[in-house]
Coordinates of C-alpha atoms and ligand atoms in Angstrom, one line a residue:
M1 CA 11.4 22.8 -25.9
Q2 CA 10.5 18.8 -25.3
V3 CA 9.1 19.2 -21.9
E4 CA 6.6 21.5 -23.1
R5 CA 5.8 20.2 -26.1
R6 CA 5.5 16.9 -24.3
Q7 CA 3.3 18.7 -21.7
Y8 CA 1.5 20.5 -24.3
V9 CA 0.7 17.2 -26.2
A10 CA -0.3 15.1 -23.0
E11 CA -2.9 17.7 -22.2
L12 CA -4.6 17.4 -25.6
F13 CA -4.7 14.0 -24.9
R14 CA -6.3 14.3 -21.7
N15 CA -9.0 16.6 -22.8
R16 CA -9.5 14.6 -25.5
F17 CA -9.4 11.0 -24.4
G18 CA -9.7 11.6 -20.9
S19 CA -6.3 9.8 -19.4
E20 CA -2.4 10.1 -19.9
P21 CA -1.1 8.5 -23.0
Q22 CA 0.5 5.3 -22.4
L23 CA 3.1 5.2 -25.1
W24 CA 4.8 7.9 -27.4
A25 CA 6.7 7.2 -30.6
R26 CA 8.4 9.6 -32.8
A27 CA 9.8 9.7 -36.6
P28 CA 11.8 12.4 -38.2
G29 CA 11.1 14.3 -41.3
R30 CA 14.5 14.6 -44.1
V31 CA 15.9 16.4 -46.4
D32 CA 18.0 15.3 -49.4
L33 CA 21.0 16.9 -49.3
M34 CA 21.9 15.9 -52.9
G35 CA 20.1 13.4 -55.2
S36 CA 16.7 15.0 -56.2
H37 CA 14.7 12.4 -58.0
T38 CA 17.2 10.2 -58.4
D39 CA 15.4 7.5 -56.0
Y40 CA 12.9 6.1 -58.3
N41 CA 15.6 6.3 -60.9
L42 CA 17.5 3.6 -58.4
G43 CA 20.2 6.0 -57.8
Y44 CA 22.3 7.2 -55.0
V45 CA 20.6 10.2 -52.7
L46 CA 22.4 12.0 -49.8
T47 CA 19.9 12.6 -47.1
L48 CA 19.6 13.8 -43.5
P49 CA 16.6 12.6 -41.4
I50 CA 16.3 16.2 -39.1
S51 CA 15.8 17.1 -35.9
R52 CA 11.8 18.3 -36.9
D53 CA 9.7 15.0 -36.3
T54 CA 6.4 14.0 -35.8
W55 CA 4.9 12.7 -32.1
M56 CA 2.4 10.3 -31.2
A57 CA 1.1 9.8 -27.8
V58 CA -1.0 6.6 -28.2
R59 CA -3.4 4.7 -25.6
K60 CA -4.0 1.4 -26.8
S61 CA -7.8 1.2 -26.7
G62 CA -9.0 -2.7 -26.8
T63 CA -11.1 -2.5 -29.3
R64 CA -11.1 -2.2 -33.4
T65 CA -11.5 1.5 -34.0
V66 CA -8.4 4.2 -34.1
Q67 CA -9.2 7.5 -32.9
L68 CA -7.1 10.4 -33.9
H69 CA -6.3 13.7 -33.1
A70 CA -4.2 15.9 -35.3
A71 CA -3.3 18.7 -33.4
N72 CA -1.6 21.2 -35.6
L73 CA -4.3 21.1 -37.8
N74 CA -6.7 20.5 -34.9
E75 CA -8.8 17.9 -36.5
D76 CA -10.5 14.6 -35.5
D77 CA -10.3 11.5 -37.2
S78 CA -11.5 7.8 -36.7
F79 CA -12.0 4.4 -39.0
S80 CA -12.2 1.1 -38.0
L81 CA -9.8 -1.4 -38.6
D82 CA -12.2 -3.7 -39.6
A83 CA -12.9 -2.1 -42.9
I84 CA -10.2 0.3 -43.9
E85 CA -11.3 2.7 -46.5
K86 CA -9.7 5.9 -47.9
T87 CA -11.5 8.9 -46.8
S88 CA -11.5 12.8 -48.9
S89 CA -12.4 14.8 -46.1
R90 CA -9.1 14.0 -44.0
K91 CA -6.5 13.7 -46.7
W92 CA -4.0 13.5 -43.6
S93 CA -5.7 10.0 -42.1
N94 CA -4.9 8.3 -45.3
Y95 CA -1.0 7.9 -44.5
I96 CA -2.3 6.4 -41.4
R97 CA -4.9 4.2 -42.7
G98 CA -2.7 2.7 -45.2
V99 CA -0.3 1.8 -43.0
A100 CA -2.9 0.0 -41.2
S101 CA -4.3 -1.6 -44.2
V102 CA -0.5 -2.4 -45.8
L103 CA 0.4 -4.2 -42.4
Q104 CA -2.8 -6.1 -42.4
A105 CA -2.0 -7.3 -45.9
E106 CA 1.1 -8.9 -44.4
G107 CA -0.5 -10.5 -42.0
L108 CA 0.8 -8.4 -38.8
Q109 CA -1.7 -8.1 -35.9
T110 CA -3.4 -4.2 -35.6
D111 CA -5.3 -3.2 -32.5
G112 CA -7.1 -0.2 -31.6
F113 CA -6.0 2.8 -30.4
D114 CA -6.4 6.8 -29.4
A115 CA -3.7 8.9 -30.3
V116 CA -2.7 12.7 -30.5
I117 CA -0.4 13.5 -33.5
H118 CA 1.7 16.4 -33.4
S119 CA 4.4 17.9 -35.7
T120 CA 7.2 20.3 -36.4
V121 CA 8.2 18.7 -39.4
P122 CA 6.3 21.7 -41.8
L123 CA 3.1 20.1 -43.6
E124 CA 3.2 20.0 -47.5
A125 CA 6.6 21.8 -47.5
G126 CA 8.9 19.0 -49.1
L127 CA 10.6 17.8 -45.6
S128 CA 8.4 14.5 -45.8
S129 CA 6.0 15.2 -43.0
S130 CA 3.6 12.3 -44.5
A131 CA 6.6 9.5 -44.7
A132 CA 7.0 11.0 -40.8
L133 CA 3.5 10.2 -40.5
E134 CA 3.4 6.9 -42.2
C135 CA 7.0 6.0 -40.2
V136 CA 5.3 6.8 -36.8
T137 CA 2.0 4.9 -37.6
A138 CA 4.0 1.5 -38.3
V139 CA 6.2 2.0 -34.7
V140 CA 2.9 2.4 -32.5
F141 CA 1.0 -0.9 -34.5
R142 CA 4.4 -3.1 -33.9
E143 CA 5.1 -2.0 -30.5
L144 CA 0.7 -2.2 -29.8
G145 CA 0.9 -5.5 -32.0
G146 CA 4.3 -7.4 -29.8
W147 CA 5.9 -7.7 -33.6
T148 CA 9.3 -6.5 -34.8
M149 CA 10.6 -5.9 -38.1
A150 CA 13.3 -4.5 -39.4
A151 CA 13.5 -1.0 -39.7
K152 CA 14.5 -1.3 -44.0
T153 CA 11.4 -3.2 -43.9
M154 CA 9.1 -1.0 -42.8
A155 CA 10.3 1.6 -44.8
T156 CA 9.4 -0.4 -47.3
L157 CA 5.9 -0.9 -46.2
C158 CA 5.2 2.7 -45.5
Q159 CA 6.3 3.2 -49.3
R160 CA 3.9 0.6 -50.4
A161 CA 1.3 2.0 -48.4
E162 CA 1.9 5.4 -49.9
N163 CA 2.4 4.0 -53.2
V164 CA -1.0 1.9 -53.3
F165 CA -3.4 2.9 -50.6
V166 CA -2.9 6.9 -51.1
G167 CA -1.8 6.8 -54.5
V168 CA 1.3 8.9 -54.6
N169 CA 3.8 6.8 -56.8
C170 CA 6.9 8.2 -54.8
G171 CA 10.3 6.5 -54.2
I172 CA 11.8 4.9 -51.0
L173 CA 13.7 7.9 -50.1
D174 CA 11.6 9.5 -47.6
Q175 CA 10.2 6.4 -45.9
Y176 CA 14.0 4.9 -46.1
S177 CA 15.2 8.3 -44.3
S178 CA 12.7 8.4 -41.5
C179 CA 12.6 4.9 -40.8
L180 CA 16.9 4.4 -40.7
G181 CA 18.1 7.8 -39.3
E182 CA 21.2 7.8 -37.2
A183 CA 22.3 10.2 -34.6
E184 CA 24.9 12.5 -36.1
C185 CA 25.0 11.4 -39.0
A186 CA 23.7 12.0 -42.6
L187 CA 22.9 8.6 -45.0
L188 CA 24.1 7.9 -48.6
L189 CA 21.4 5.4 -50.0
D190 CA 21.9 3.4 -52.6
C191 CA 18.0 3.2 -54.1
R192 CA 19.2 -0.1 -56.0
D193 CA 20.3 -2.5 -53.2
L194 CA 18.8 -0.3 -50.3
S195 CA 22.2 -0.2 -48.7
T196 CA 23.7 3.0 -46.6
R197 CA 26.7 4.8 -45.9
T198 CA 26.7 6.8 -42.7
V199 CA 28.0 10.5 -43.4
R200 CA 29.6 12.7 -40.9
I201 CA 29.5 16.3 -41.5
A202 CA 32.7 17.8 -40.8
D203 CA 32.5 20.6 -37.7
G204 CA 32.4 24.1 -38.9
I205 CA 29.3 23.1 -41.7
S206 CA 25.6 23.6 -41.0
V207 CA 22.7 22.3 -42.6
V208 CA 20.3 25.2 -43.0
I209 CA 16.4 24.9 -43.8
C210 CA 15.1 27.7 -45.9
N211 CA 11.6 27.2 -46.5
T212 CA 9.9 29.8 -49.7
V213 CA 6.6 29.0 -47.6
S214 CA 5.2 29.3 -51.5
P215 CA 2.5 26.3 -52.1
R216 CA 4.2 23.2 -54.2
Q217 CA 1.8 23.9 -56.5
L218 CA 2.0 21.0 -59.6
S219 CA 4.1 18.8 -57.7
G220 CA 1.8 15.6 -57.6
S221 CA 1.4 15.9 -61.8
E222 CA 4.5 17.2 -62.7
Y223 CA 6.1 14.2 -60.5
A224 CA 4.7 11.6 -62.4
L225 CA 5.7 13.3 -65.4
R226 CA 9.4 13.2 -64.9
R227 CA 8.9 9.5 -63.5
A228 CA 7.3 9.0 -66.9
D229 CA 10.6 10.9 -68.7
C230 CA 13.0 9.1 -67.1
E231 CA 11.5 5.4 -67.4
R232 CA 10.9 6.3 -71.7
G233 CA 14.6 7.4 -71.6
A234 CA 15.5 3.9 -69.9
A235 CA 13.5 2.2 -72.3
I236 CA 15.0 3.4 -75.4
L237 CA 18.3 2.8 -73.3
G238 CA 17.3 -0.6 -73.4
V239 CA 18.1 -0.9 -69.0
G240 CA 16.1 -1.4 -66.6
S241 CA 16.8 2.1 -64.9
L242 CA 18.8 5.2 -65.6
R243 CA 21.1 4.0 -62.7
E244 CA 22.6 1.2 -65.2
V245 CA 24.0 4.0 -67.4
P246 CA 27.0 5.3 -67.4
I247 CA 27.7 9.7 -68.0
E248 CA 29.9 8.1 -71.1
V249 CA 27.1 5.5 -71.9
L250 CA 24.7 8.7 -72.4
A251 CA 26.7 11.4 -74.2
A252 CA 27.6 9.2 -76.8
R253 CA 23.8 7.8 -77.3
R254 CA 22.0 11.2 -76.2
S255 CA 20.6 11.7 -80.1
E256 CA 18.6 8.6 -79.6
L257 CA 16.9 10.2 -77.0
P258 CA 13.9 13.1 -77.7
E259 CA 15.2 16.2 -76.5
Q260 CA 13.4 16.6 -73.3
V261 CA 13.7 13.0 -72.3
A262 CA 17.5 13.5 -72.8
K263 CA 17.8 16.7 -70.5
R264 CA 15.9 14.4 -68.0
C265 CA 18.4 11.6 -67.8
E266 CA 21.4 14.2 -68.0
F267 CA 20.4 15.3 -64.5
I268 CA 19.4 11.9 -63.0
V269 CA 23.0 10.1 -64.4
A270 CA 24.9 13.6 -63.2
E271 CA 22.7 14.2 -59.7
S272 CA 23.1 10.7 -59.0
A273 CA 27.1 11.0 -59.4
R274 CA 27.2 14.2 -57.5
A275 CA 25.8 12.6 -53.8
A276 CA 28.0 10.1 -54.0
S277 CA 31.1 13.0 -54.3
L278 CA 29.1 15.5 -51.9
A279 CA 29.4 12.9 -48.9
S280 CA 32.9 12.6 -49.7
A281 CA 32.9 16.5 -50.0
L282 CA 31.2 16.8 -46.7
E283 CA 33.3 14.5 -44.7
A284 CA 36.6 16.0 -45.5
G285 CA 35.1 19.4 -45.7
N286 CA 36.1 20.4 -48.9
R287 CA 33.6 23.5 -49.3
E288 CA 34.7 24.5 -53.1
L289 CA 33.4 21.4 -53.7
V290 CA 30.5 21.1 -51.9
A291 CA 29.6 24.9 -54.0
L292 CA 30.6 23.6 -56.7
L293 CA 28.1 20.1 -56.6
C294 CA 25.4 22.4 -55.0
A295 CA 26.0 24.8 -57.8
E296 CA 25.6 22.3 -60.6
S297 CA 22.4 20.4 -59.1
F298 CA 20.6 23.4 -59.2
E299 CA 21.4 24.6 -62.2
G300 CA 20.3 21.0 -63.4
A301 CA 17.2 21.3 -61.6
R302 CA 16.3 24.6 -62.8
D303 CA 17.4 24.1 -66.9
L304 CA 17.5 19.7 -67.2
Y305 CA 14.9 19.0 -65.0
E306 CA 12.6 21.9 -65.4
I307 CA 12.1 21.6 -61.5
T308 CA 12.3 24.9 -59.9
S309 CA 9.7 27.5 -59.3
P310 CA 9.9 32.0 -59.4
S311 CA 10.1 31.6 -55.5
M312 CA 12.8 29.2 -55.7
L313 CA 14.8 31.6 -58.1
A314 CA 14.4 34.2 -55.6
M315 CA 15.3 32.1 -52.4
N316 CA 18.2 30.9 -54.0
R317 CA 19.6 34.2 -54.9
A318 CA 18.9 35.1 -51.6
M319 CA 20.9 32.3 -49.7
Q320 CA 23.8 32.9 -52.9
Q321 CA 24.3 36.4 -51.3
A322 CA 24.2 35.2 -47.5
P323 CA 26.5 35.5 -45.4
G324 CA 28.5 32.1 -44.6
V325 CA 27.3 30.5 -47.3
I326 CA 28.7 27.6 -48.9
G327 CA 26.5 26.4 -51.3
S328 CA 22.2 26.3 -51.6
R329 CA 20.0 24.0 -53.8
Q330 CA 16.4 22.5 -54.3
A331 CA 15.3 20.5 -52.0
G332 CA 12.2 17.4 -52.0
A333 CA 10.6 17.3 -55.3
G334 CA 11.0 21.2 -56.1
F335 CA 8.4 23.5 -57.4
G336 CA 8.2 25.3 -53.8
G337 CA 9.0 24.4 -50.8
C338 CA 11.6 24.0 -49.0
M339 CA 15.7 24.1 -50.3
V340 CA 18.8 24.0 -48.2
A341 CA 22.1 25.6 -47.8
F342 CA 25.1 24.9 -46.2
V343 CA 26.5 27.5 -44.2
D344 CA 29.5 28.0 -41.9
A345 CA 28.5 26.9 -38.5
Q346 CA 29.7 30.4 -37.2
S347 CA 27.6 32.7 -39.5
T348 CA 23.9 30.8 -39.0
D349 CA 22.5 34.0 -37.3
D350 CA 23.8 36.0 -39.8
F351 CA 22.8 34.1 -42.9
R352 CA 19.0 33.6 -41.5
T353 CA 18.4 37.2 -40.9
N354 CA 20.3 37.9 -44.1
V355 CA 18.3 35.5 -46.2
V356 CA 14.8 36.5 -44.2
E357 CA 15.5 40.1 -45.4
T358 CA 16.4 39.8 -48.8
Y359 CA 13.6 37.5 -49.5
L360 CA 10.9 39.2 -48.6
K361 CA 11.9 42.0 -50.1
S362 CA 12.3 40.3 -53.6
T363 CA 9.1 38.0 -53.1
G364 CA 6.9 39.9 -50.0
L365 CA 6.9 36.5 -48.5
R366 CA 8.4 36.1 -44.9
P367 CA 10.6 32.7 -45.3
E368 CA 11.2 30.4 -42.5
V369 CA 15.1 29.8 -41.8
Y370 CA 16.7 27.0 -39.7
P371 CA 19.9 25.1 -38.8
V372 CA 18.6 21.8 -38.9
G373 CA 20.8 18.5 -37.0
A374 CA 20.9 15.2 -38.2
A375 CA 18.1 12.7 -35.9
T376 CA 17.6 9.3 -35.3
G377 CA 15.1 6.9 -36.8
A378 CA 11.1 6.4 -36.0
T379 CA 11.2 4.7 -32.4
I380 CA 9.4 4.6 -29.2
F381 CA 10.7 6.9 -27.0
E382 CA 10.3 8.8 -23.5
P383 CA 9.8 12.3 -24.1
Ligands
LIG401 C1 9.5 13.2 -53.0 C2 9.3 12.0 -53.5 C3 10.6 11.0 -53.1 C4 11.6 11.8 -53.8 C5 11.6 13.1 -54.0 C6 12.5 13.6 -55.1 O1 9.8 13.7 -51.8 O2 8.4 11.2 -52.3 O3 10.6 9.7 -53.5 O4 11.1 11.2 -55.3 O5 10.3 14.0 -54.2 O6 14.0 13.5 -54.9

């Protein structure tokens, strides 16, 4: 697989730019195992940088221009490093432009290059294809510029590129996961101080992505509304973020909050606590607890945070009745896209066949279902 992918990308590079690439970089997507929307509330999230990634095959051009070919979309773009502007015709290019612009604002050297981009992270499916693109770009500029940077700083700068340049007010989860992954491990991330604990999932439990293949409608506008509800809740409760609100305090002061805000806050405070609990449950291989936490998370996403969609409800039903399922829940921002299941490792093939059949029957859509492993963070590599 890796050899074929390398040959494919190298050939595209030769066709496009007339030579071999000099440098290869990669950055993974991620799936959140627990902790929907907790990151911008400075809570906990359990994240898995996944074995699906974005590659860049690169050659330094010696100019001030970045020339790009996006293999998955068969699109080209180029821009000058001396006048970086947003483009509306190649949205994906803004992630690269944004990173270049933020690195320049930090006073870091940015050099022109030619690159072919190829990703196995499904695009716009809630697995952070955009963060993978940002982080692989940062690694390329770092390598070409000959400077160094801690992975955490890089994650923060890539988040800034998305917040300020692209204009999406996301939290730190995606970029952090893509920059700081460790082989074999999930990460329990504390979004308040950006510390992590590595979490080794017990043998016998597989993580399986179930892509509803339904577009994530509303995710942009509704994301901002959820964030605003949480900020309103924090303001009424007199704290800087919901992280500072213990469950008992929220219960005691619930009546001070408008009903919708109260529901959002209830979900976030419980979801953040569940992230830490799931980390321990997965390490211990406590399948009953994994099942319970996932069920609570999904119900909260549906009834309190209201980020599910009809396709997600159909997918959750399909996952729940499939052989080998341990637990299942939403992933990413919600509103369609991918979901995640914990499955008995012996049963992943049966699980997959069964989920595809059931979901296809109930929705008419053929889902993508595949197990994923843990991946290391963004790096230069030799494929
Ligand atoms: C998107 C955002 C993240 C995070 C998740 C929800 O992926 O980019 O920052 O808020 O949604 O957990």
